[in-house]
XYZ file of N, CA and C in Angstrom:
414
model
N -7.972 7.999 -19.032
C -7.215 7.361 -17.975
C -6.015 6.593 -18.525
N -5.572 6.925 -19.740
C -4.419 6.231 -20.291
C -3.119 6.954 -19.996
N -3.182 8.082 -19.269
C -1.992 8.832 -18.886
C -1.946 8.978 -17.376
N -0.745 8.954 -16.853
C -0.580 9.175 -15.424
C -0.219 10.634 -15.197
N -1.031 11.321 -14.454
C -0.761 12.712 -14.099
C -0.402 12.775 -12.619
N 0.114 13.923 -12.209
C 0.419 14.102 -10.796
C -0.852 13.953 -9.954
N -1.951 14.549 -10.439
C -3.225 14.435 -9.722
C -3.710 12.998 -9.643
N -3.537 12.248 -10.724
C -3.940 10.847 -10.737
C -3.134 10.025 -9.748
N -1.815 10.279 -9.703
C -0.987 9.563 -8.730
C -1.358 9.975 -7.311
N -1.621 11.280 -7.108
C -2.004 11.759 -5.774
C -3.293 11.089 -5.300
N -4.255 10.906 -6.198
C -5.494 10.209 -5.820
C -5.223 8.749 -5.468
N -4.381 8.100 -6.239
C -4.023 6.705 -5.935
C -3.287 6.615 -4.601
N -2.406 7.566 -4.359
C -1.687 7.592 -3.089
C -2.642 7.850 -1.925
N -3.568 8.782 -2.094
C -4.544 9.067 -1.033
C -5.401 7.834 -0.742
N -5.824 7.124 -1.794
C -6.632 5.917 -1.588
C -5.823 4.843 -0.873
N -4.557 4.692 -1.228
C -3.751 3.668 -0.568
C -3.449 4.058 0.875
N -3.228 5.343 1.143
C -3.021 5.799 2.525
C -4.275 5.531 3.349
N -5.427 5.861 2.798
C -6.689 5.616 3.495
C -6.860 4.130 3.817
N -6.577 3.280 2.855
C -6.699 1.833 3.070
C -5.755 1.348 4.161
N -4.499 1.724 4.073
C -3.497 1.246 5.026
C -3.785 1.778 6.429
N -4.062 3.072 6.545
C -4.285 3.681 7.864
C -5.599 3.212 8.476
N -6.607 2.980 7.648
C -7.873 2.466 8.181
C -7.699 1.046 8.707
N -6.839 0.282 8.073
C -6.618 -1.094 8.515
C -5.812 -1.143 9.799
N -4.668 -0.435 9.816
C -3.843 -0.399 11.027
C -3.074 0.911 11.093
N -2.999 1.458 12.268
C -2.110 2.573 12.583
C -1.852 2.526 14.085
N -0.818 3.207 14.562
C -0.460 3.119 15.984
C -1.469 3.718 16.962
N -2.477 4.412 16.459
C -3.483 4.977 17.359
C -4.582 3.933 17.602
N -5.473 4.180 18.539
C -6.584 3.246 18.751
C -7.628 3.282 17.621
N -7.509 4.202 16.667
C -8.499 4.364 15.615
C -8.102 3.595 14.352
N -8.175 2.281 14.419
C -7.921 1.457 13.240
C -8.813 0.219 13.318
N -9.010 -0.397 12.165
C -9.875 -1.572 12.118
C -9.334 -2.695 13.006
N -8.044 -2.977 12.914
C -7.485 -4.085 13.691
C -7.612 -3.855 15.196
N -7.438 -2.632 15.637
C -7.608 -2.345 17.074
C -9.077 -2.418 17.471
N -9.959 -1.996 16.577
C -11.401 -2.038 16.823
C -11.858 -3.475 17.008
N -11.408 -4.352 16.129
C -11.817 -5.755 16.206
C -11.116 -6.466 17.357
N -9.857 -6.127 17.601
C -9.108 -6.780 18.676
C -9.756 -6.535 20.035
N -10.423 -5.411 20.180
C -11.072 -5.093 21.452
C -12.225 -6.015 21.791
N -12.826 -6.668 20.794
C -13.962 -7.554 21.054
C -13.729 -8.978 20.562
N -12.535 -9.262 20.045
C -12.258 -10.582 19.497
C -12.348 -11.645 20.581
N -12.903 -12.796 20.323
C -13.335 -13.418 19.072
C -14.772 -13.076 18.676
N -15.457 -12.288 19.495
C -16.810 -11.892 19.137
C -16.738 -10.722 18.161
N -17.331 -10.890 16.991
C -17.302 -9.844 15.959
C -18.724 -9.345 15.722
N -18.880 -8.041 15.764
C -20.175 -7.411 15.508
C -20.435 -7.354 13.997
N -21.711 -7.240 13.579
C -22.020 -7.165 12.148
C -21.322 -6.006 11.436
N -21.255 -4.840 12.080
C -20.594 -3.694 11.448
C -19.101 -3.956 11.266
N -18.500 -4.654 12.218
C -17.089 -5.013 12.091
C -16.876 -5.984 10.935
N -17.797 -6.903 10.765
C -17.696 -7.861 9.659
C -17.826 -7.144 8.313
N -18.779 -6.233 8.202
C -18.959 -5.490 6.947
C -17.726 -4.646 6.645
N -17.240 -3.921 7.641
C -16.043 -3.098 7.439
C -14.853 -3.967 7.064
N -14.719 -5.112 7.697
C -13.625 -6.022 7.383
C -13.697 -6.552 5.963
N -14.897 -6.879 5.508
C -15.051 -7.373 4.137
C -14.770 -6.283 3.107
N -15.179 -5.060 3.416
C -14.870 -3.934 2.509
C -13.354 -3.723 2.446
N -12.701 -3.727 3.600
C -11.245 -3.584 3.620
C -10.560 -4.741 2.903
N -11.053 -5.954 3.107
C -10.474 -7.114 2.439
C -10.584 -6.992 0.921
N -11.729 -6.531 0.442
C -11.899 -6.336 -0.996
C -10.948 -5.277 -1.536
N -10.787 -4.186 -0.811
C -9.868 -3.132 -1.245
C -8.427 -3.635 -1.231
N -8.057 -4.398 -0.188
C -6.717 -4.973 -0.134
C -6.480 -5.937 -1.292
N -7.482 -6.733 -1.611
C -7.333 -7.673 -2.726
C -7.087 -6.920 -4.025
N -7.844 -5.853 -4.252
C -7.669 -5.056 -5.470
C -6.272 -4.437 -5.530
N -5.871 -3.729 -4.471
C -4.582 -3.046 -4.474
C -3.415 -4.034 -4.532
N -3.490 -5.099 -3.741
C -2.398 -6.071 -3.718
C -2.271 -6.792 -5.059
N -3.389 -7.178 -5.646
C -3.354 -7.871 -6.931
C -2.805 -6.964 -8.025
N -3.260 -5.715 -8.063
C -2.763 -4.775 -9.066
C -1.265 -4.520 -8.889
N -0.824 -4.379 -7.651
C 0.594 -4.147 -7.376
C 1.428 -5.355 -7.767
N 0.966 -6.529 -7.403
C 1.705 -7.754 -7.716
C 1.810 -7.959 -9.228
N 0.707 -7.746 -9.944
C 0.722 -7.915 -11.403
C 1.605 -6.880 -12.079
N 1.581 -5.650 -11.582
C 2.344 -4.582 -12.220
C 3.839 -4.685 -11.934
N 4.205 -4.982 -10.699
C 5.606 -4.972 -10.312
C 6.261 -6.341 -10.315
N 5.493 -7.388 -10.081
C 6.078 -8.722 -9.981
C 6.850 -8.872 -8.683
N 7.372 -10.052 -8.465
C 8.078 -10.320 -7.209
C 9.344 -9.480 -7.099
N 10.088 -9.350 -8.197
C 11.314 -8.560 -8.157
C 11.013 -7.099 -7.859
N 10.015 -6.545 -8.495
C 9.655 -5.151 -8.272
C 9.172 -4.887 -6.869
N 8.351 -5.790 -6.336
C 7.859 -5.624 -4.965
C 9.023 -5.701 -3.977
N 9.925 -6.676 -4.171
C 11.081 -6.801 -3.279
C 12.009 -5.596 -3.399
N 12.216 -5.121 -4.622
C 13.061 -3.950 -4.829
C 12.452 -2.713 -4.173
N 11.164 -2.512 -4.342
C 10.497 -1.358 -3.736
C 10.534 -1.454 -2.207
N 10.318 -2.644 -1.667
C 10.381 -2.822 -0.214
C 11.793 -2.552 0.306
N 12.810 -3.025 -0.424
C 14.198 -2.773 -0.027
C 14.518 -1.280 -0.095
N 14.014 -0.600 -1.109
C 14.228 0.839 -1.228
C 13.571 1.583 -0.059
N 12.368 1.170 0.312
C 11.688 1.785 1.460
C 12.478 1.554 2.743
N 12.966 0.332 2.934
C 13.753 0.019 4.134
C 15.044 0.832 4.154
N 15.702 0.978 3.005
C 16.930 1.771 2.937
C 16.648 3.245 3.226
N 15.489 3.734 2.789
C 15.110 5.119 3.062
C 14.925 5.340 4.566
N 14.264 4.406 5.236
C 14.091 4.506 6.693
C 15.458 4.455 7.377
N 16.325 3.568 6.914
C 17.674 3.457 7.457
C 18.413 4.789 7.314
N 18.276 5.433 6.145
C 18.911 6.724 5.910
C 18.400 7.773 6.892
N 17.077 7.837 7.073
C 16.502 8.808 8.008
C 16.986 8.577 9.436
N 17.102 7.303 9.821
C 17.601 6.968 11.161
C 19.072 7.355 11.277
N 19.869 7.058 10.241
C 21.308 7.363 10.301
C 21.565 8.857 10.363
N 20.698 9.668 9.767
C 20.832 11.116 9.837
C 20.314 11.682 11.158
N 19.637 10.852 11.939
C 19.105 11.293 13.212
C 17.779 12.025 13.098
N 17.142 11.949 11.936
C 15.862 12.631 11.737
C 14.722 11.931 12.446
N 14.846 10.619 12.614
C 13.835 9.851 13.345
C 14.532 8.904 14.307
N 13.821 8.571 15.371
C 14.306 7.585 16.350
C 13.308 6.435 16.367
N 13.834 5.246 16.493
C 12.976 4.070 16.430
C 12.539 3.566 17.797
N 12.861 4.298 18.870
C 12.389 3.903 20.189
C 10.880 4.062 20.233
N 10.217 3.055 20.735
C 8.756 3.080 20.768
C 8.200 2.633 19.424
N 7.025 2.068 19.440
C 6.454 1.522 18.220
C 5.709 2.516 17.354
N 5.395 3.696 17.866
C 4.576 4.639 17.124
C 5.218 5.118 15.835
N 6.461 5.545 15.917
C 7.151 6.063 14.733
C 7.303 4.959 13.691
N 7.717 3.798 14.136
C 7.910 2.698 13.190
C 6.581 2.270 12.568
N 5.516 2.303 13.341
C 4.201 1.964 12.798
C 3.768 2.932 11.708
N 3.961 4.236 11.955
C 3.600 5.234 10.943
C 4.499 5.125 9.717
N 5.790 4.853 9.923
C 6.694 4.673 8.783
C 6.299 3.455 7.951
N 5.964 2.366 8.622
C 5.531 1.168 7.900
C 4.254 1.442 7.111
N 3.317 2.158 7.724
C 2.086 2.538 7.017
C 2.403 3.373 5.778
N 3.269 4.367 5.946
C 3.601 5.260 4.830
C 4.286 4.497 3.706
N 5.234 3.659 4.044
C 5.968 2.916 3.017
C 5.053 1.931 2.289
N 4.171 1.278 3.019
C 3.241 0.346 2.384
C 2.275 1.088 1.468
N 1.807 2.252 1.906
C 0.900 3.054 1.079
C 1.597 3.511 -0.200
N 2.848 3.935 -0.095
C 3.602 4.351 -1.287
C 3.796 3.171 -2.221
N 4.131 2.013 -1.671
C 4.312 0.812 -2.495
C 3.019 0.463 -3.247
N 1.891 0.517 -2.564
C 0.614 0.220 -3.223
C 0.275 1.266 -4.283
N 0.542 2.531 -3.997
C 0.255 3.590 -4.969
C 1.123 3.431 -6.214
N 2.382 3.097 -6.019
C 3.258 2.846 -7.171
C 2.755 1.639 -7.945
N 2.359 0.606 -7.233
C 1.875 -0.608 -7.891
C 0.650 -0.380 -8.750
N -0.319 0.380 -8.257
C -1.530 0.606 -9.044
C -1.310 1.638 -10.140
N -0.193 2.348 -10.105
C 0.114 3.342 -11.129
C 1.135 2.846 -12.151
N 1.815 1.770 -11.845
C 2.980 1.365 -12.623
C 2.679 1.062 -14.092
N 1.556 0.444 -14.382
C 1.275 0.106 -15.779
C 1.152 1.368 -16.637
N 0.645 2.458 -16.049
C 0.562 3.718 -16.788
C 1.950 4.314 -17.014
N 2.828 4.193 -16.028
C 4.201 4.662 -16.186
C 4.897 3.833 -17.259
N 4.742 2.524 -17.181
C 5.386 1.631 -18.145
C 4.901 1.917 -19.561
N 3.621 2.155 -19.706
C 3.074 2.460 -21.025
C 3.656 3.770 -21.555
N 3.775 4.743 -20.691
C 4.304 6.047 -21.097
C 5.776 5.942 -21.505
N 6.548 5.170 -20.766
C 7.984 5.051 -21.031
C 8.254 4.194 -22.265
N 7.571 3.054 -22.369
C 7.872 2.114 -23.455
C 6.945 2.236 -24.651
N 5.775 2.815 -24.445
C 4.806 2.884 -25.534
C 4.045 1.591 -25.732
N 4.267 0.622 -24.863
C 3.604 -0.676 -24.961
C 2.525 -0.795 -23.900
N 1.446 -1.444 -24.286
C 0.348 -1.687 -23.362
C 0.527 -3.078 -22.778
N 0.439 -3.188 -21.457
C 0.540 -4.478 -20.793
C -0.839 -5.117 -20.769
N -0.934 -6.324 -21.301
C -2.191 -7.057 -21.338
C -1.991 -8.383 -20.644
N -2.893 -8.733 -19.763
C -2.802 -10.015 -19.083
C -3.239 -11.110 -20.039
N -2.306 -11.991 -20.370
C -2.611 -13.056 -21.313
C -2.859 -14.382 -20.627
N -2.902 -14.364 -19.306
C -3.142 -15.594 -18.551
C -4.561 -16.104 -18.805
N -4.698 -17.432 -18.773
C -6.029 -17.964 -19.011
C -6.867 -17.887 -17.748
N -8.131 -17.671 -17.935
C -9.059 -17.582 -16.814
C -9.798 -18.899 -16.682
N -10.021 -19.271 -15.478
C -10.731 -20.533 -15.238
C -12.055 -20.255 -14.636
């Protein structure tokens, strides 16, 4: 697992897509819509699913933040926004209605997370250096 392959990135991308789409998407089939339908009353299965999603989000977000840093996350988000702007300017997508924008936001967030969890392998391949967290643990 010290090399990034296309298959390895595809698996990371699939996992991030699954996480993002399971949490929220414009259809009624998402965790947030499921819980919103019964909020503030939460069923045990909703609590378990929420905790599993929270753990996965913590893992992906922490790995992305550590790998890219604030500048990298902001740069990647700006690049995603510029890409959406380009698609709109070409007339390939229309932003009327929330469905298209919701799916675009899901896709861009999933790509950002996949890049984040893969970045240390890319950096190692390009620079030959291994990134080690030297922060102290408490």
